[in-house]
Amino acid sequence: MLRKLISTLIFFYLLITILNFSYFNEISFAIKGNNLYVGGTDFGNYTKIQDAIDNSSNNDTIYVFGKIYNENIVINKSINLVGSDKNSTIIRGNNSLYIIFIKSSWVNITGFTIKSGKMGIYASGTNYSFNNISDNIFEESKNNLIKNNKFSDDNKAIVLNRWADNNLIFNNNLTDNFIGISLYSSFKNQIDKNHISNCTNGVYLSYSTNNTIAKNTIDSSHKNGIYLTNSDPNEYSLNYFSNNYQDVKTGPEPPKIKAPGFDLIIIVFSLFFILLFRKIIK
């Protein structure tokens, strides 16, 4: 009886060991992805980002060399899409409905300028989550939803640049960045319920008006929680500030051109009559 019991225990122990080994092997295989390349001069690199996505698998990383890509991209896999430089790696949508359409969870997109589309990045489906859209520039890109992301150790975590309007930046966690959220010449955006911590400037607006900054938690900013320069009017309300060097700072407004005064009008008319008088005498 004892021998049977020992044999049974050994059998179950070996079975559990085999199952565990198989399970961890499967996980190890799953997190190992291949590297694919777009652009550049090496043999075998793709010329289009979408072609690389179509030929990728979950957990692959697609590296994109710097140039302008005129594409509309659909991402339906859990991949990393990495641009070589956000200033030179440009995805241009040519005023299409969307530039990047995300139809998957666990998608990471970093290092691009995303421009000239009605929607820069569009995520469809309530079950898609844990996507990280970081260190990109949204330029001439409207109606984006940037939600539930974590940004850290970036120069500028979220950048809306040049007519990037009507975007919602909601419930993101931004820590240890030089600038958490940066807007330049962008209008009617809503920055709502984000946690911005330990940045040099939490929210930075330049030449941007009619934006709403509300219900954010901004703490431990080395300079300013919110910095507005040449940006009036904007609405900021119900934000919680803590341990910032300065909570809100407003910079200089652009110089206003004054209408010509009465003195200037007299001078102009005097010169006109002098010239006219000289012409008559001649």
Coordinates of C-alpha atoms in Angstrom, one line a residue:
M1 CA 0.0 0.0 0.0
L2 CA 2.8 2.4 0.9
R3 CA 4.6 1.6 -2.3
K4 CA 1.5 2.4 -4.4
L5 CA 1.1 5.7 -2.5
I6 CA 4.7 6.7 -3.1
S7 CA 4.4 5.7 -6.8
T8 CA 1.3 7.9 -7.2
L9 CA 2.9 10.9 -5.5
I10 CA 6.0 10.6 -7.8
F11 CA 3.8 10.4 -10.9
F12 CA 1.9 13.5 -10.0
Y13 CA 5.1 15.4 -9.1
L14 CA 6.6 14.5 -12.5
L15 CA 3.3 15.5 -14.2
I16 CA 3.3 18.9 -12.5
T17 CA 7.0 19.4 -13.3
I18 CA 6.4 18.7 -17.0
L19 CA 3.3 21.0 -17.2
N20 CA 5.2 23.8 -15.5
F21 CA 8.2 23.4 -17.8
S22 CA 5.8 23.5 -20.8
Y23 CA 4.0 26.5 -19.5
F24 CA 7.1 28.6 -18.8
N25 CA 8.6 27.5 -22.1
E26 CA 5.4 28.8 -23.8
I27 CA 5.7 32.1 -22.0
S28 CA 9.3 32.4 -22.7
F29 CA 8.6 31.8 -26.4
A30 CA 5.7 34.3 -26.4
I31 CA 7.7 37.2 -25.0
K32 CA 10.5 36.6 -27.6
G33 CA 9.7 38.6 -30.7
N34 CA 11.4 39.2 -34.0
N35 CA 12.8 42.5 -35.2
L36 CA 11.6 43.9 -38.6
Y37 CA 12.9 47.0 -40.3
V38 CA 11.2 49.6 -42.5
G39 CA 13.2 52.0 -44.7
G40 CA 17.0 52.2 -44.6
T41 CA 19.3 50.5 -47.1
D42 CA 19.7 47.0 -45.8
F43 CA 18.5 44.1 -47.9
G44 CA 15.2 42.7 -46.8
N45 CA 13.9 45.9 -45.2
Y46 CA 10.3 46.8 -45.9
T47 CA 9.4 50.0 -47.8
K48 CA 6.0 50.4 -46.2
I49 CA 5.1 50.2 -42.5
Q50 CA 1.9 48.4 -43.2
D51 CA 3.7 45.6 -45.1
A52 CA 5.9 45.0 -42.0
I53 CA 2.9 44.9 -39.7
D54 CA 1.1 42.5 -42.0
N55 CA 4.1 40.2 -41.9
S56 CA 4.7 40.5 -38.1
S57 CA 3.5 38.4 -35.2
N58 CA 2.5 39.3 -31.6
N59 CA 5.5 40.7 -29.6
D60 CA 7.5 41.6 -32.6
T61 CA 9.3 45.0 -32.8
I62 CA 9.2 47.0 -36.0
Y63 CA 11.9 49.6 -36.3
V64 CA 11.2 52.4 -38.8
F65 CA 14.0 54.5 -40.3
G66 CA 13.6 58.3 -40.6
K67 CA 11.7 59.6 -43.7
I68 CA 8.2 60.5 -44.7
Y69 CA 5.7 57.6 -45.0
N70 CA 2.4 58.5 -46.7
E71 CA 0.3 55.7 -45.2
N72 CA -2.8 54.8 -43.3
I73 CA -1.8 52.1 -40.9
V74 CA -3.9 49.4 -39.2
I75 CA -2.4 47.6 -36.2
N76 CA -4.2 44.4 -35.3
K77 CA -1.4 42.7 -33.3
S78 CA 0.4 43.3 -30.1
I79 CA 3.6 44.8 -31.4
N80 CA 6.1 47.6 -30.8
L81 CA 6.3 50.2 -33.5
V82 CA 9.5 52.3 -33.0
G83 CA 10.6 55.3 -35.0
S84 CA 14.2 56.2 -35.2
D85 CA 13.6 59.9 -34.4
K86 CA 10.3 61.6 -33.8
N87 CA 11.4 64.7 -35.7
S88 CA 12.4 62.9 -38.9
T89 CA 10.2 59.7 -38.9
I90 CA 6.9 61.1 -40.1
I91 CA 3.7 59.2 -40.9
R92 CA 1.5 61.5 -43.0
G93 CA -2.1 60.7 -43.5
N94 CA -2.9 63.2 -46.3
N95 CA -6.1 64.3 -44.6
S96 CA -7.5 60.8 -44.3
L97 CA -10.0 59.7 -41.6
Y98 CA -7.2 58.2 -39.5
I99 CA -3.5 57.7 -39.7
I100 CA -3.0 54.8 -37.2
F101 CA -6.0 52.6 -36.4
I102 CA -5.3 50.4 -33.4
K103 CA -7.4 47.2 -33.2
S104 CA -5.4 45.3 -30.5
S105 CA -4.2 45.5 -26.9
W106 CA -0.6 45.8 -25.9
V107 CA 0.5 48.1 -28.7
N108 CA 3.5 50.4 -28.2
I109 CA 4.0 53.3 -30.5
T110 CA 7.0 55.7 -30.0
G111 CA 9.2 58.0 -31.9
F112 CA 7.0 59.4 -34.7
T113 CA 5.6 62.6 -36.0
I114 CA 1.9 61.8 -36.8
K115 CA 0.4 64.5 -39.1
S116 CA -2.2 65.5 -41.6
G117 CA -5.1 63.3 -40.6
K118 CA -8.6 63.9 -39.2
M119 CA -7.6 61.5 -36.5
G120 CA -4.0 60.8 -35.7
I121 CA -4.4 57.6 -33.7
Y122 CA -7.8 55.9 -33.4
A123 CA -8.4 53.0 -31.1
S124 CA -11.5 51.0 -31.8
G125 CA -13.2 48.5 -29.4
T126 CA -13.8 48.6 -25.7
N127 CA -11.7 45.6 -25.0
Y128 CA -8.4 47.1 -26.3
S129 CA -6.3 48.4 -23.5
F130 CA -2.7 48.6 -22.2
N131 CA -1.5 50.5 -25.2
N132 CA 1.4 52.9 -24.8
I133 CA 1.5 55.9 -27.1
S134 CA 4.6 57.8 -26.0
D135 CA 7.2 60.4 -27.2
N136 CA 5.3 61.2 -30.4
I137 CA 4.4 64.5 -32.1
F138 CA 0.8 64.9 -33.2
E139 CA 0.9 67.6 -36.0
E140 CA -2.1 68.8 -37.9
S141 CA -3.9 65.9 -36.3
K142 CA -7.3 66.2 -34.8
N143 CA -9.8 64.3 -32.7
N144 CA -7.3 61.9 -31.0
L145 CA -8.1 60.2 -27.8
I146 CA -5.0 59.7 -25.7
K147 CA -6.2 57.7 -22.7
N148 CA -4.9 55.4 -19.9
N149 CA -1.3 55.5 -20.9
K150 CA 1.9 55.7 -18.8
F151 CA 4.6 58.0 -19.9
S152 CA 8.0 58.2 -18.2
D153 CA 11.5 59.4 -18.8
D154 CA 10.7 61.3 -22.0
N155 CA 11.7 64.7 -23.2
K156 CA 8.2 65.6 -24.0
A157 CA 5.7 62.8 -23.3
I158 CA 2.7 64.1 -25.3
V159 CA 3.1 66.7 -28.0
L160 CA 0.3 68.4 -29.9
N161 CA 1.9 70.5 -32.6
R162 CA 0.5 73.0 -35.2
W163 CA -3.3 72.8 -35.5
A164 CA -3.6 69.5 -33.5
D165 CA -7.1 70.4 -32.4
N166 CA -10.1 68.9 -30.6
N167 CA -8.0 66.1 -28.9
L168 CA -8.8 64.6 -25.5
I169 CA -5.9 63.7 -23.2
F170 CA -7.5 61.8 -20.4
N171 CA -6.4 59.8 -17.4
N172 CA -2.8 59.4 -18.3
N173 CA 0.1 59.0 -15.8
L174 CA 3.1 61.1 -16.7
T175 CA 6.2 61.0 -14.5
D176 CA 9.9 62.1 -14.8
N177 CA 9.5 63.9 -18.1
F178 CA 11.0 67.3 -19.1
I179 CA 7.5 68.3 -20.2
G180 CA 4.5 66.2 -19.5
I181 CA 2.0 67.6 -22.0
S182 CA 3.1 70.2 -24.6
L183 CA 0.8 72.2 -27.0
Y184 CA 2.0 74.5 -29.7
S185 CA -0.4 76.3 -32.0
S186 CA -3.2 73.9 -31.0
F187 CA -6.7 74.7 -30.1
K188 CA -9.8 73.4 -28.3
N189 CA -8.1 70.5 -26.7
Q190 CA -9.2 69.0 -23.4
I191 CA -6.6 67.9 -20.8
D192 CA -8.5 66.1 -18.1
K193 CA -7.9 63.9 -15.0
N194 CA -4.2 63.2 -15.7
H195 CA -1.6 62.6 -13.0
I196 CA 1.6 64.6 -13.9
S197 CA 4.5 64.2 -11.5
N198 CA 8.1 65.1 -11.2
C199 CA 8.4 66.9 -14.5
T200 CA 10.2 70.2 -15.2
N201 CA 7.0 71.7 -16.6
G202 CA 3.8 69.7 -16.2
V203 CA 1.7 71.2 -18.9
Y204 CA 3.2 73.7 -21.4
L205 CA 1.1 75.8 -23.8
S206 CA 2.6 78.1 -26.4
Y207 CA 0.5 80.1 -28.9
S208 CA -2.4 77.8 -28.0
T209 CA -5.9 79.0 -27.0
N210 CA -9.4 77.8 -26.0
N211 CA -8.0 74.7 -24.4
T212 CA -9.4 73.2 -21.1
I213 CA -7.1 72.0 -18.4
A214 CA -9.2 70.5 -15.6
K215 CA -9.2 68.0 -12.7
N216 CA -5.5 67.1 -13.2
T217 CA -3.2 66.3 -10.3
I218 CA 0.1 68.1 -10.9
D219 CA 2.9 67.6 -8.3
S220 CA 6.6 68.0 -7.8
S221 CA 7.2 70.1 -10.9
H222 CA 10.8 71.5 -10.9
K223 CA 9.6 74.7 -12.5
N224 CA 5.9 75.1 -13.3
G225 CA 2.8 72.9 -12.9
I226 CA 1.1 74.8 -15.8
Y227 CA 3.1 77.2 -18.0
L228 CA 1.2 79.4 -20.5
T229 CA 3.1 81.6 -22.9
N230 CA 1.4 83.6 -25.6
S231 CA -1.7 81.6 -24.9
D232 CA -4.8 83.5 -23.9
P233 CA -7.6 82.6 -23.4
N234 CA -7.5 79.1 -21.9
E235 CA -9.5 77.6 -19.1
Y236 CA -7.9 75.8 -16.2
S237 CA -9.9 74.8 -13.2
L238 CA -10.2 72.2 -10.4
N239 CA -6.6 71.1 -10.8
Y240 CA -4.8 69.8 -7.7
F241 CA -1.3 71.2 -7.2
S242 CA 1.2 69.9 -4.7
N243 CA 4.9 70.6 -4.1
N244 CA 5.5 72.5 -7.4
Y245 CA 8.1 75.2 -7.6
Q246 CA 5.3 77.3 -9.1
D247 CA 1.8 76.1 -9.8
V248 CA 0.8 78.3 -12.7
K249 CA 2.9 80.7 -14.7
T250 CA 1.8 82.9 -17.6
G251 CA 4.5 84.1 -20.0
P252 CA 4.6 87.2 -22.3
E253 CA 1.8 87.9 -24.7
P254 CA 2.8 88.8 -28.3
P255 CA 3.1 92.6 -28.9
K256 CA -0.1 94.2 -30.1
I257 CA 0.1 96.5 -33.2
K258 CA -1.4 99.8 -32.2
A259 CA -3.7 101.7 -34.6
P260 CA -2.0 104.8 -36.0
G261 CA -2.6 107.8 -33.7
F262 CA -3.7 111.3 -34.6
D263 CA 0.0 112.6 -34.7
L264 CA 1.0 110.0 -37.2
I265 CA -2.0 110.9 -39.5
I266 CA -0.9 114.6 -39.4
I267 CA 2.7 113.7 -40.3
V268 CA 1.5 111.6 -43.3
F269 CA -0.8 114.2 -44.6
S270 CA 1.9 116.9 -44.2
L271 CA 4.4 114.9 -46.2
F272 CA 1.7 114.3 -48.9
F273 CA 0.9 118.0 -49.2
I274 CA 4.6 119.0 -49.3
L275 CA 5.3 116.5 -52.2
L276 CA 2.2 117.7 -54.0
F277 CA 3.2 121.4 -53.6
R278 CA 6.7 120.7 -55.0
K279 CA 5.2 119.0 -58.0
I280 CA 2.9 121.9 -58.7
I281 CA 5.8 124.4 -58.5
K282 CA 7.8 122.4 -61.0

